[in-house]
Coordinates of C-alpha atoms in Angstrom, one line a residue:
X1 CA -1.9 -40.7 -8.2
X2 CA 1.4 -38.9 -8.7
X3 CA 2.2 -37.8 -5.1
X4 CA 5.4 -35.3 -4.5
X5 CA 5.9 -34.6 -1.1
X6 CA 8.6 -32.2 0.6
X7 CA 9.1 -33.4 4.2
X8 CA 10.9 -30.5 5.5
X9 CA 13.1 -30.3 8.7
X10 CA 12.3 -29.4 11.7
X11 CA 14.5 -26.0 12.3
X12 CA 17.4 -27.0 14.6
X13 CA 17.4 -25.0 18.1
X14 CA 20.4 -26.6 19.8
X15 CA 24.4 -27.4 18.8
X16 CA 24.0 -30.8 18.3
X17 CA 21.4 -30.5 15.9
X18 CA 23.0 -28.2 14.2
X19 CA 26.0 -29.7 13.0
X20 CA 23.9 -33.1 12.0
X21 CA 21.9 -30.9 9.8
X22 CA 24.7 -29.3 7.5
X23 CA 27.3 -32.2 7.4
X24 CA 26.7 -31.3 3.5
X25 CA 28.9 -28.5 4.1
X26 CA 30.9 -29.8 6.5
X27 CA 31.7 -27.1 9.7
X28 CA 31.0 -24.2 7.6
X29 CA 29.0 -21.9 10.3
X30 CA 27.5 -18.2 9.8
X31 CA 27.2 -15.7 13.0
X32 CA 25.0 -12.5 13.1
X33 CA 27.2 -9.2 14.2
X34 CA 26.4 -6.0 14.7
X35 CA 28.5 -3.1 15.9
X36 CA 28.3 -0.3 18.5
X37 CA 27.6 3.0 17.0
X38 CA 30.8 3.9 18.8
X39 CA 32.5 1.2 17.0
X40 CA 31.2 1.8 13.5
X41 CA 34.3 2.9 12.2
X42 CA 36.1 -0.5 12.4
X43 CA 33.5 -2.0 10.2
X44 CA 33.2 0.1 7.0
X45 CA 36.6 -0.9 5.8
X46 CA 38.1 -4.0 3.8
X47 CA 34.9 -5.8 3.6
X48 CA 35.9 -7.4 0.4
X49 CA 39.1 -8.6 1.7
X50 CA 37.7 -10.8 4.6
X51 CA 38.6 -7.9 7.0
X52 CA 37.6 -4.8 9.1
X53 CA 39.5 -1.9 10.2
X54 CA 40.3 -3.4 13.8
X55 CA 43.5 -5.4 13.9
X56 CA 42.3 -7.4 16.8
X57 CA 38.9 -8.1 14.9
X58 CA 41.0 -9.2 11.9
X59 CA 43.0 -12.1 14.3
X60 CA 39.8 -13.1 15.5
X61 CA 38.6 -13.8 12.1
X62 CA 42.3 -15.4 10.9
X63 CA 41.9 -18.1 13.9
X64 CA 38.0 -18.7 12.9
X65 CA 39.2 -19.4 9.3
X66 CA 36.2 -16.3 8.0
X67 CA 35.3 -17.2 4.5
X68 CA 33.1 -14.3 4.0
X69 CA 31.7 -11.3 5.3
X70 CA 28.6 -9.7 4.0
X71 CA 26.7 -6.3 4.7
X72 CA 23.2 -7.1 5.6
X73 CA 19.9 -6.1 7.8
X74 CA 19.5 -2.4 8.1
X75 CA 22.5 -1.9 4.8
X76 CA 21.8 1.9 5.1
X77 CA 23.0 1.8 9.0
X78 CA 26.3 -0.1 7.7
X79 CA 26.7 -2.0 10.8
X80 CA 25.2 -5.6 10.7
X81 CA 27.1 -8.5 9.1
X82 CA 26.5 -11.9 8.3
X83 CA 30.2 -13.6 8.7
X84 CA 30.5 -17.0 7.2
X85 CA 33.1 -19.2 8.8
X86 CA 35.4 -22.5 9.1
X87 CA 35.6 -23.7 12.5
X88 CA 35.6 -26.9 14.7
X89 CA 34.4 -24.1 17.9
X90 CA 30.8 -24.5 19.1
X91 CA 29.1 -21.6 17.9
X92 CA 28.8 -20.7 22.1
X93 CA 32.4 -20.4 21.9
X94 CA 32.6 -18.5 18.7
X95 CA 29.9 -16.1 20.1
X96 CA 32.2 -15.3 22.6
X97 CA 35.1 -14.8 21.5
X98 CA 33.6 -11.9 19.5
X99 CA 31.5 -10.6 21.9
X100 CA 34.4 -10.4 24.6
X101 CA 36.0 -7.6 22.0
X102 CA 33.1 -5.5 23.7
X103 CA 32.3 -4.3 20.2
X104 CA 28.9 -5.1 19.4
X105 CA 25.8 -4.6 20.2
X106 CA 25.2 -8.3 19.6
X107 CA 26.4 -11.8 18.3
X108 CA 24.3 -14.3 17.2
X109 CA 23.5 -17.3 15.1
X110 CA 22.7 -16.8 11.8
X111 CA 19.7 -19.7 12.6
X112 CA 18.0 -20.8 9.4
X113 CA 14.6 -21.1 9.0
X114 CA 12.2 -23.3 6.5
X115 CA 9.0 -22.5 4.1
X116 CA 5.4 -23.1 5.8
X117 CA 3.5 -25.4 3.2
X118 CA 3.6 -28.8 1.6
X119 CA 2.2 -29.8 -1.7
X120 CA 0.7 -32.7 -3.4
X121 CA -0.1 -33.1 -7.2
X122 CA -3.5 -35.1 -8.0
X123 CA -3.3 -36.8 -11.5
X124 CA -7.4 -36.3 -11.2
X125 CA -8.8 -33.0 -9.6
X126 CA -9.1 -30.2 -11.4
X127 CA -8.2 -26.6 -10.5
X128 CA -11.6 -24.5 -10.0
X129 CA -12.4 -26.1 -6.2
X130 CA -11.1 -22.8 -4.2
X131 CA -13.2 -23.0 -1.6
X132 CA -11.3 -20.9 0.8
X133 CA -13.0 -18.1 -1.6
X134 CA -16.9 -19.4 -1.6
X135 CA -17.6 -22.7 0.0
X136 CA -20.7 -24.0 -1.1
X137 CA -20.1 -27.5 0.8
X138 CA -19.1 -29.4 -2.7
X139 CA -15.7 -29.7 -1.7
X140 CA -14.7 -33.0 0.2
X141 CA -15.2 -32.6 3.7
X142 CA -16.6 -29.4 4.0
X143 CA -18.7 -26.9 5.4
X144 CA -20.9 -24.5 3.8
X145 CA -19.9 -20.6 3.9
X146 CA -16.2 -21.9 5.6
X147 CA -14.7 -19.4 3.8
X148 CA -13.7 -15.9 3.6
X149 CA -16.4 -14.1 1.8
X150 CA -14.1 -12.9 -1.0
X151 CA -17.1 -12.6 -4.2
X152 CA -18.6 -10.7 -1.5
X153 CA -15.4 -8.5 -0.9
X154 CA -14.4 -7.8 -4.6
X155 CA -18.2 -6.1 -5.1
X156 CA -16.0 -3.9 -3.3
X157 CA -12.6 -3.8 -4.4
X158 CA -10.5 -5.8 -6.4
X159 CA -7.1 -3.9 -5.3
X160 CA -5.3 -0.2 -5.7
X161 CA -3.3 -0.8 -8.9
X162 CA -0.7 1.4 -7.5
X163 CA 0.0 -0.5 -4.4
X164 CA 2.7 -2.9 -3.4
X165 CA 2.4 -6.2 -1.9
X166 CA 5.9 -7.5 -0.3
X167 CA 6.1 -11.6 -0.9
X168 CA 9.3 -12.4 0.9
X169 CA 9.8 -16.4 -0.2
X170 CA 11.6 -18.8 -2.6
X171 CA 10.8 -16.4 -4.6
X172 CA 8.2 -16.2 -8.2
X173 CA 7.7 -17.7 -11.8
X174 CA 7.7 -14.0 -12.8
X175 CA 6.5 -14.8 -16.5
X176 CA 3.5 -16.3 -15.5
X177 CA 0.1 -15.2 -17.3
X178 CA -1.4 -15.0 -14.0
X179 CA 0.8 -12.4 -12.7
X180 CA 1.0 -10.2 -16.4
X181 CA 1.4 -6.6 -15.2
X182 CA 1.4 -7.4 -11.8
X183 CA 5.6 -7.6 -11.0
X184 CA 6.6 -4.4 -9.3
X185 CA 9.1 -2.4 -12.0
X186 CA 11.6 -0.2 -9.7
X187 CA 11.6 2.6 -11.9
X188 CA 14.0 4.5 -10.1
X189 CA 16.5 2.4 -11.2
X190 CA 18.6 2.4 -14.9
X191 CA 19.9 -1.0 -15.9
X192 CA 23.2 -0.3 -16.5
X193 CA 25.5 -2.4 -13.6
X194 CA 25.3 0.5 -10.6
X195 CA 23.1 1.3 -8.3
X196 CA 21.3 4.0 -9.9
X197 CA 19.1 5.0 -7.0
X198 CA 21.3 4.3 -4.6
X199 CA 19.5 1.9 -2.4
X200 CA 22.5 -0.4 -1.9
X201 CA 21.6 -3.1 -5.1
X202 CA 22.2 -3.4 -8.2
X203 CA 19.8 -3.3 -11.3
X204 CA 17.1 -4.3 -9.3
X205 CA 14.5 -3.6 -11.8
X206 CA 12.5 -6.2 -12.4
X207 CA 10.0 -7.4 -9.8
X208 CA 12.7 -7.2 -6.4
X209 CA 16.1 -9.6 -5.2
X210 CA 17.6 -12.4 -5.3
X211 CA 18.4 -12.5 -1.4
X212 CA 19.7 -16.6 -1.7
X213 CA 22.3 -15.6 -4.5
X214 CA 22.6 -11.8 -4.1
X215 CA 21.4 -10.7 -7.4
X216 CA 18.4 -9.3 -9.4
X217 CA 16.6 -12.7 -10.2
X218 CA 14.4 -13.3 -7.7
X219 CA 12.9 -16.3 -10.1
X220 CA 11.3 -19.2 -7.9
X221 CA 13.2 -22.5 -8.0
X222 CA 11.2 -24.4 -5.4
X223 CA 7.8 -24.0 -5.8
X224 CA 6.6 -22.3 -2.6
X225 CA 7.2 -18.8 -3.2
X226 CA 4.7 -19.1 -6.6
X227 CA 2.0 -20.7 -5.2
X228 CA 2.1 -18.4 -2.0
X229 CA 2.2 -15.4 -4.3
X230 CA -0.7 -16.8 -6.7
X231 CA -3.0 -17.3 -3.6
X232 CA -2.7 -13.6 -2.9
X233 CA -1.6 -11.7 -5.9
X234 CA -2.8 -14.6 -8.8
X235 CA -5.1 -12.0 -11.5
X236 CA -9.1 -12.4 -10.9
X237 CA -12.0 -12.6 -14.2
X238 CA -9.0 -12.9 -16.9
X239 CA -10.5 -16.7 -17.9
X240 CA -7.6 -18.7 -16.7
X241 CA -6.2 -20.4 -13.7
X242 CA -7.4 -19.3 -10.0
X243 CA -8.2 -16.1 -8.7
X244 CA -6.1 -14.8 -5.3
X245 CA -7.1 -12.6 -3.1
X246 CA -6.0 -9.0 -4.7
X247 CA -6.6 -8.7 -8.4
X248 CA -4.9 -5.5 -8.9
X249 CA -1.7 -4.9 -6.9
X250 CA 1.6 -4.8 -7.5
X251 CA 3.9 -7.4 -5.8
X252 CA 7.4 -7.3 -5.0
X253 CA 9.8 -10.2 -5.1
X254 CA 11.8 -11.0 -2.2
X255 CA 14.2 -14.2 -3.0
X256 CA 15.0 -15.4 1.1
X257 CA 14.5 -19.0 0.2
X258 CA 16.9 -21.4 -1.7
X259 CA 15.9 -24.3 -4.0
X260 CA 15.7 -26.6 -0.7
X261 CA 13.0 -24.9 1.0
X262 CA 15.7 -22.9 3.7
X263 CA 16.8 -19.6 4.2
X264 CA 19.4 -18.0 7.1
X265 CA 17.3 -15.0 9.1
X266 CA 19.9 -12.4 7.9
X267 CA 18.3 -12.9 4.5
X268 CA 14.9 -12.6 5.6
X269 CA 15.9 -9.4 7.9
X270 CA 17.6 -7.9 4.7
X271 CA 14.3 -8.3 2.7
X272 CA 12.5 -6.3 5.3
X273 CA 14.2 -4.0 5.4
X274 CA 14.5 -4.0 1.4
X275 CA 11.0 -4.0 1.1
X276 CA 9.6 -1.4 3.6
X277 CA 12.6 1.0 2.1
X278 CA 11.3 0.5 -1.8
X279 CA 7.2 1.0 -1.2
X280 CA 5.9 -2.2 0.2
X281 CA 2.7 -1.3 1.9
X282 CA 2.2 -5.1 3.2
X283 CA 4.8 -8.3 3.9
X284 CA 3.8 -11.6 3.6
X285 CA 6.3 -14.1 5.1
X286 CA 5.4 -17.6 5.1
X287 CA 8.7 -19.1 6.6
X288 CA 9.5 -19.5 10.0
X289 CA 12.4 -21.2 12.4
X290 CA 12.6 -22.2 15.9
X291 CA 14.8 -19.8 17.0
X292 CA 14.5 -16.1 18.2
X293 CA 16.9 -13.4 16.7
X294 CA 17.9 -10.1 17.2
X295 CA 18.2 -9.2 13.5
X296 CA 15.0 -10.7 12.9
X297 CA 13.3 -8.8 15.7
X298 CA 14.5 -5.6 14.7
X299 CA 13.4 -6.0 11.4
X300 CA 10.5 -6.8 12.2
X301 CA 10.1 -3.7 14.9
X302 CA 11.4 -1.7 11.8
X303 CA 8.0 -2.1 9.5
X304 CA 6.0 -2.1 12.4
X305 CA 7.5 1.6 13.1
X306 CA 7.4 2.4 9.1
X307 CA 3.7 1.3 9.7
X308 CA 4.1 -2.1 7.0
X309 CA 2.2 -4.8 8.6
X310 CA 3.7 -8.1 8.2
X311 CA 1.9 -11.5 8.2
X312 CA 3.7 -14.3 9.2
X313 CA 2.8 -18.3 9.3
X314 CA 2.7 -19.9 12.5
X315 CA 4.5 -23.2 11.0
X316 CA 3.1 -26.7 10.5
X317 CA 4.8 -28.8 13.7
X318 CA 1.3 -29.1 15.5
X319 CA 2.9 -27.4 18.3
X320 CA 4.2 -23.3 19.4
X321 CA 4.4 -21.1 17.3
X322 CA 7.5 -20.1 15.4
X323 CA 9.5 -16.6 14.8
X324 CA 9.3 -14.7 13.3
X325 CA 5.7 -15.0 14.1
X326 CA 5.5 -14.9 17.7
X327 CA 6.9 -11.7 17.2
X328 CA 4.0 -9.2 19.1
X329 CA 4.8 -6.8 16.2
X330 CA 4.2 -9.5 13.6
X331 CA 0.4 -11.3 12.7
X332 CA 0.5 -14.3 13.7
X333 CA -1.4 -17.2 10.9
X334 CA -2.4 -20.3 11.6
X335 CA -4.8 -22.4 9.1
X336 CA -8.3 -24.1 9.0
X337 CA -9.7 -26.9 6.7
X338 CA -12.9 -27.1 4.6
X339 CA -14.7 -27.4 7.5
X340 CA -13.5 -24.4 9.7
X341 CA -11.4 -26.7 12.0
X342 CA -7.9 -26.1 13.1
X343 CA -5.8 -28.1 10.5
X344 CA -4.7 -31.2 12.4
X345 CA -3.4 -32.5 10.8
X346 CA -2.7 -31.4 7.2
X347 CA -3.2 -34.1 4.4
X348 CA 0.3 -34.8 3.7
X349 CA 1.8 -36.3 7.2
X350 CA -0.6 -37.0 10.0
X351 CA 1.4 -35.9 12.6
X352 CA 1.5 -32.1 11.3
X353 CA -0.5 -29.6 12.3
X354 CA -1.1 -25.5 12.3
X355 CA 1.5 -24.7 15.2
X356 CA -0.9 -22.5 18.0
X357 CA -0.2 -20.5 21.0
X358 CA -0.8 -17.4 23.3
X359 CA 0.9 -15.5 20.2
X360 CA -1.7 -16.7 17.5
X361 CA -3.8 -13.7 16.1
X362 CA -6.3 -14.7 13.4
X363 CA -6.8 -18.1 11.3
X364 CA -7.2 -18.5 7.4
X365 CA -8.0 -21.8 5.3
X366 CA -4.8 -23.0 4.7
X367 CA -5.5 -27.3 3.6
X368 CA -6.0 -28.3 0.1
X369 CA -5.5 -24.7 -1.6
X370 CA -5.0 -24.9 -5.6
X371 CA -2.4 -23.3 -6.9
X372 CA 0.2 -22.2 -9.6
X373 CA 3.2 -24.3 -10.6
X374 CA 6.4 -22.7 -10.8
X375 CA 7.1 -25.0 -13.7
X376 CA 4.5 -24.1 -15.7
X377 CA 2.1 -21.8 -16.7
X378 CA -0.5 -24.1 -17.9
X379 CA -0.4 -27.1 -15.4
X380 CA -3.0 -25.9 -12.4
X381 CA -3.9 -29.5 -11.0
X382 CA -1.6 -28.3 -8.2
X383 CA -2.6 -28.0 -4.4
X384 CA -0.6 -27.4 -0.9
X385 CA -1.6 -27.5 2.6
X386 CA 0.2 -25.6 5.5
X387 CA 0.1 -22.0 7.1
X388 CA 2.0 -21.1 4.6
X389 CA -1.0 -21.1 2.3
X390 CA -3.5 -19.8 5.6
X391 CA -0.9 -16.4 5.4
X392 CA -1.6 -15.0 1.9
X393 CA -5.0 -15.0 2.3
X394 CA -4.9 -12.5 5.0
X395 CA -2.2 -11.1 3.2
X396 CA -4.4 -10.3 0.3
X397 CA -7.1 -9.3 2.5
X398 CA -4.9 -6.3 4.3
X399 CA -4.0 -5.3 0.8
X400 CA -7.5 -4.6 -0.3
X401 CA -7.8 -2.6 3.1
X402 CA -5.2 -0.6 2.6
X403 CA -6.6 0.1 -1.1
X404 CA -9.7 1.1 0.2
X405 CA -8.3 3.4 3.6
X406 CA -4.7 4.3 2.6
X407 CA -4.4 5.9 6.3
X408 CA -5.2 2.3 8.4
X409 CA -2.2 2.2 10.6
X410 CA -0.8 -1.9 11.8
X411 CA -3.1 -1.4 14.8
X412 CA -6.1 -0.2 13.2
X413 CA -5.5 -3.3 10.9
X414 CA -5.3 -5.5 13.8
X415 CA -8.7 -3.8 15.7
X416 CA -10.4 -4.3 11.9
X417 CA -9.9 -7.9 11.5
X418 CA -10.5 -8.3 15.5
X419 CA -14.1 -7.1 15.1
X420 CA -14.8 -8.7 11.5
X421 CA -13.1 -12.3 12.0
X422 CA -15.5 -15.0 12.8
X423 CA -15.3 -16.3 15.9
X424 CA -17.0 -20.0 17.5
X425 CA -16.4 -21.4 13.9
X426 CA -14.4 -24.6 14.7
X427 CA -14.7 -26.9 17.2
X428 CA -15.0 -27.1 20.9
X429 CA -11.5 -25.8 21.1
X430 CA -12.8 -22.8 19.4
X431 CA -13.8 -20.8 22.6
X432 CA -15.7 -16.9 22.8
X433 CA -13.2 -14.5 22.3
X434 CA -9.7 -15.4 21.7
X435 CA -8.3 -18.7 22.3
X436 CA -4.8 -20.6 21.6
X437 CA -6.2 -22.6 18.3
X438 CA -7.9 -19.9 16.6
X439 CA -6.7 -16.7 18.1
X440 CA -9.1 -14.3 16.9
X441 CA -11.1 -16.1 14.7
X442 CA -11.4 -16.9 11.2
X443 CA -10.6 -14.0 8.6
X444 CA -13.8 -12.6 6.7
X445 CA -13.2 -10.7 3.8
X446 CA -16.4 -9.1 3.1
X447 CA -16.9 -7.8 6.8
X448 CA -13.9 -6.7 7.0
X449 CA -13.6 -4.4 4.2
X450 CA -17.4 -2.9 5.6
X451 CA -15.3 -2.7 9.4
X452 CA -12.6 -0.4 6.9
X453 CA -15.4 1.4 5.0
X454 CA -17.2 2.4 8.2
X455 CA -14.8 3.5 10.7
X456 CA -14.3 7.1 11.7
X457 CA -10.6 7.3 11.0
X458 CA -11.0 11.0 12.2
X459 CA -12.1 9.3 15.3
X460 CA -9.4 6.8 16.3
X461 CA -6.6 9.5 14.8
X462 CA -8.0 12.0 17.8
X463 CA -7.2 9.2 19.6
X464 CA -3.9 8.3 18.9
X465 CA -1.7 6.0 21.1
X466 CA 2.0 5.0 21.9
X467 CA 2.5 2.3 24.3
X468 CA 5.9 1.4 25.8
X469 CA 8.0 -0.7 26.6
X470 CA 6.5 -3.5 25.4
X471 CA 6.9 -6.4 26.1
X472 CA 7.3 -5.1 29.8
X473 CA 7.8 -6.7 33.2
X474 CA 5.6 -4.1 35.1
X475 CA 5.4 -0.3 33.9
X476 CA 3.3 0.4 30.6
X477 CA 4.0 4.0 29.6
X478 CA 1.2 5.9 27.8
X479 CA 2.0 8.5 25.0
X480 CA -1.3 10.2 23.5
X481 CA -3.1 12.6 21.9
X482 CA -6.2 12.3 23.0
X483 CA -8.0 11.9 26.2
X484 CA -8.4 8.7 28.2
X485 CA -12.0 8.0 29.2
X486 CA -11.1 4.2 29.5
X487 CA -8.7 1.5 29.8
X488 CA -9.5 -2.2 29.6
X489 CA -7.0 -5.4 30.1
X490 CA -8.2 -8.9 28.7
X491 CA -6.4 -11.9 29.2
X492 CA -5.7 -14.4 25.9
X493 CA -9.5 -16.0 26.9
X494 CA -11.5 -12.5 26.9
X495 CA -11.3 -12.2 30.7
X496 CA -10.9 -8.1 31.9
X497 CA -8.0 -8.3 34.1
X498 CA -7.7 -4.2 34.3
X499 CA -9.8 -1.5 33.9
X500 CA -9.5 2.3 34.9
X501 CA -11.0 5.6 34.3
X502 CA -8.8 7.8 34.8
X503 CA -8.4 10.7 33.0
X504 CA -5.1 12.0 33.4
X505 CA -3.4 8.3 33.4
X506 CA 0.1 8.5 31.8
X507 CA 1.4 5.1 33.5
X508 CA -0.3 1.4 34.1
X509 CA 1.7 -0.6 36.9
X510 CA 0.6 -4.6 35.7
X511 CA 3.5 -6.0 37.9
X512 CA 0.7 -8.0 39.8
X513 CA -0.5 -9.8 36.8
X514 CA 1.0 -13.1 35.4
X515 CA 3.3 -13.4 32.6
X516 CA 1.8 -13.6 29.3
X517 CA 0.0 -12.2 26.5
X518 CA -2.9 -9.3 27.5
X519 CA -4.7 -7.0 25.3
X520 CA -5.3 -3.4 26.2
X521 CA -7.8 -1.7 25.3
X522 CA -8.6 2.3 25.3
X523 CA -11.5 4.3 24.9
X524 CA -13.2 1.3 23.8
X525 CA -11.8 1.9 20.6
X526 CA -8.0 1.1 20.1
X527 CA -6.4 -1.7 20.8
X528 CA -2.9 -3.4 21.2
X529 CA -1.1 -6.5 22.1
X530 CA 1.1 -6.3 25.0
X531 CA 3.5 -9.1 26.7
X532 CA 4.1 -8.7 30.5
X533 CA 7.4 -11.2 30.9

């Protein structure tokens, strides 16, 4: 048995760490700024010279030896750059000396995060075992009906051809049969070296970007990226390879991972943005990092507000969950086995594990998937193991319910596969109701898509809510168009903490409850995440 194994690691979280991990490029360092709208000017000037319009901004970046200094996040606001550096400083120190200018809204590490999944290449099995599709119990180690339904689920839909599916990774074997008039074609742009439409790149034509190199090739050179994007996107009843999740969609290319399996959050905060800004309907992210960012926060708040759900892996440390995951505004994947368990650990080190938490929202199989090679478009004796292969799936799944009810907002997506996930599947850590290992159970497909077809849009649109600030530390504010019959609180294990009927409620005070993660529930009908801290 040929065995290929990427041992990936662990993002660093402190200085120290930092520095051991990119001796390759000796002290080379990359900080996160973005200005005051006040200060805007000062940054819109001399970019390609190393330098902004402030002459004080310009010394600072003399004495820190700046390399580079690139637009990035939100381009259109054209005030967020990633600034690459030479310096011996601790990045506390570099930090500070910028943000003592009393120019920006922030300054940050640009932290780097890592891909979700592992794989392993069998000189034996062959390709036709998916039994994260239809589990009939022939698999090794499995459980009949472990699965997520999907023969039962494409008798419904196989996917709106005119939809697109954001896969935000190391990228895609683009020319690969099983994706054959499936890469998304921007045809608003002209290939002739400008930006013909105005959206900030280049002759991005062809299926997305090239966030790693900054160009329009967003071609995988890793591996991760194509089997992520087969397990979702892969072409269904065309006689070859596997079948993923949506047959039928479009799917965008977003390069935010280089040939090593890393990528720095200012890439993967551009490629949101990218992708909500050129038609994504959905975002799959299967990458995570131990550290919490600004950049990567807002980006993340930005789809949630453009209504773009984004479905994040949890990441494979057996331990919390990572960002940009624990994000409230994200979903939150961990994975399951053959047999429905939590995967602890995954086949290929036996000290992994899918990472859990208060911030987990729904489960997906995730351990010995088959996939596509980014080599090849013929070898498919290929399989992975990680929440990086869980995230797809669910991926694909919000896809064919968007196909099906174009109007589903992110939280009527989230109530859906609340009410249609299979709960009390694994084992005793599986508890009623939510729980830290499985969070809301195990995605289903088939019952999820009959959840879409069935619900009274009308209905929850009458009821229509805004919640704020969240997360909070004691005042929920509630913005609505619809009267409030009811209002529920449930603790992460299904416990009511709250409940009121008040009918002319605007406020909730929670100050008295512990920090944490709570649902709230109105009208017995929508429901949100909140985070009292």
């Amino acid at each position: 048995m040929n065995k290929r194994i990427f041992i990936i690691i662990i993002l660093f979280s402190i200085h120290a760490n930092i520095n051991s991990q990119i001796k390759h490029v000796l002290d080379t360092k990359q900080i996160i700024i973005k200005f005051k709208q006040k200060f805007k000017a000062n940054s819109i000037y001399y970019v390609n010279n190393k330098k902004f319009n402030d002459k004080h901004l310009n010394q600072l970046n003399k004495e820190n030896n700046v390399k580079s200094i690139k637009l990035t996040g939100n381009i259109k606001d054209k005030r967020t750059y990633a600034i690459e550096l030479k310096s011996n400083k601790s990045y506390k120190e570099i930090i500070k000396m910028y943000n003592n200018t009393g120019q920006f809204e922030y300054v940050e590490e640009n932290f780097k995060g890592e891909g979700h999944g592992d794989e392993f290449y069998p000189d034996d099995a062959y390709f036709n075992q998916q039994w994260a599709h239809h589990n009939d119990a022939s698999f090794a180690n499995s459980t009949i009906d472990a699965d997520i339904d999907s023969p039962e689920a494409w008798a419904l839909t196989q996917g709106d051809p005119n939809l697109i599916v954001a896969i935000l990774d190391s990228g895609v074997k683009l020319d690969h049969p099983e994706f054959s008039g499936r890469i998304w074609l921007n045809e608003n742009e002209i290939q002739n070296g400008t930006d013909t439409d105005s959206n900030n790149y280049i002759d991005d034509i062809n299926g997305g970007w090239d966030f790693v190199n900054n160009d329009n090739d967003p071609t995988d050179d890793h591996g991760h990226g194509t089997n992520v994007a087969g397990i979702a996107m892969a072409s269904g009843n065309n006689n070859i390879g596997y079948a993923g999740v949506n047959w039928n969609s479009k799917m965008m290319v977003c390069k935010i991972l280089d040939d090593q399996n890393f990528g720095y959050y200012s890439w993967w905060a551009e490629a949101i943005y990218y992708a909500v800004d050129n038609g994504a309907s959905v975002i799959n992210m299967s990458v995570g990092g131990n550290s919490s960012s600004t950049i990567l926060s807002e980006a993340i708040d930005y789809a949630y507000n453009n209504n773009i759900s984004v479905i994040v892996s949890t990441g494979n440390q057996n331990s919390s969950i990572q960002y940009p995951a624990k994000y409230s505004n994200s979903f939150a994947i961990g994975s399951t086995d053959p047999d429905d368990t939590r995967s602890d650990p995954f086949f290929w080190d036996s000290s992994s594990g899918s990472n859990y938490g208060p911030e987990l929202d729904f489960v997906a199989p995730g351990n010995f998937i088959y996939g596509l090679n980014h080599l090849s478009n013929t070898n498919y004796n290929y399989y992975w193991g990680g929440t990086s292969q869980a995230a797809p799936h669910v991926t694909g799944l919000i896809s064919l319910l968007i196909s099906e009810v174009p109007s589903l907002t992110v939280e009527n997506i989230r109530e859906i596969l609340i009410n249609s996930s299979e709960d009390l599947i694994g084992d005793e850590s599986d508890t009623s109701g939510f729980d830290i290992f499985y969070g809301n159970g195990r995605i289903n497909a088939y019952e999820a898509l009959l959840e879409a077809l069935t619900l009274n849009i009308s209905e929850i649109e009458e009821y229509k809510f805004e919640i704020y600030p969240n997360p909070t530390s004691g005042i929920i504010n509630l913005d609505n168009n619809g009267e409030i019959l009811n209002i529920k609180i449930y603790d992460i294990n299904g416990k009511i903490v709250f409940e009121n009927k008040n009918y002319s409620l605007q406020q909730l005070n929670i100050s008295k409850l512990n920090k944490g993660i709570y649902f709230i529930k109105i009208n017995d009908l929508y429901t949100q995440k909140i985070i009292k801290k």
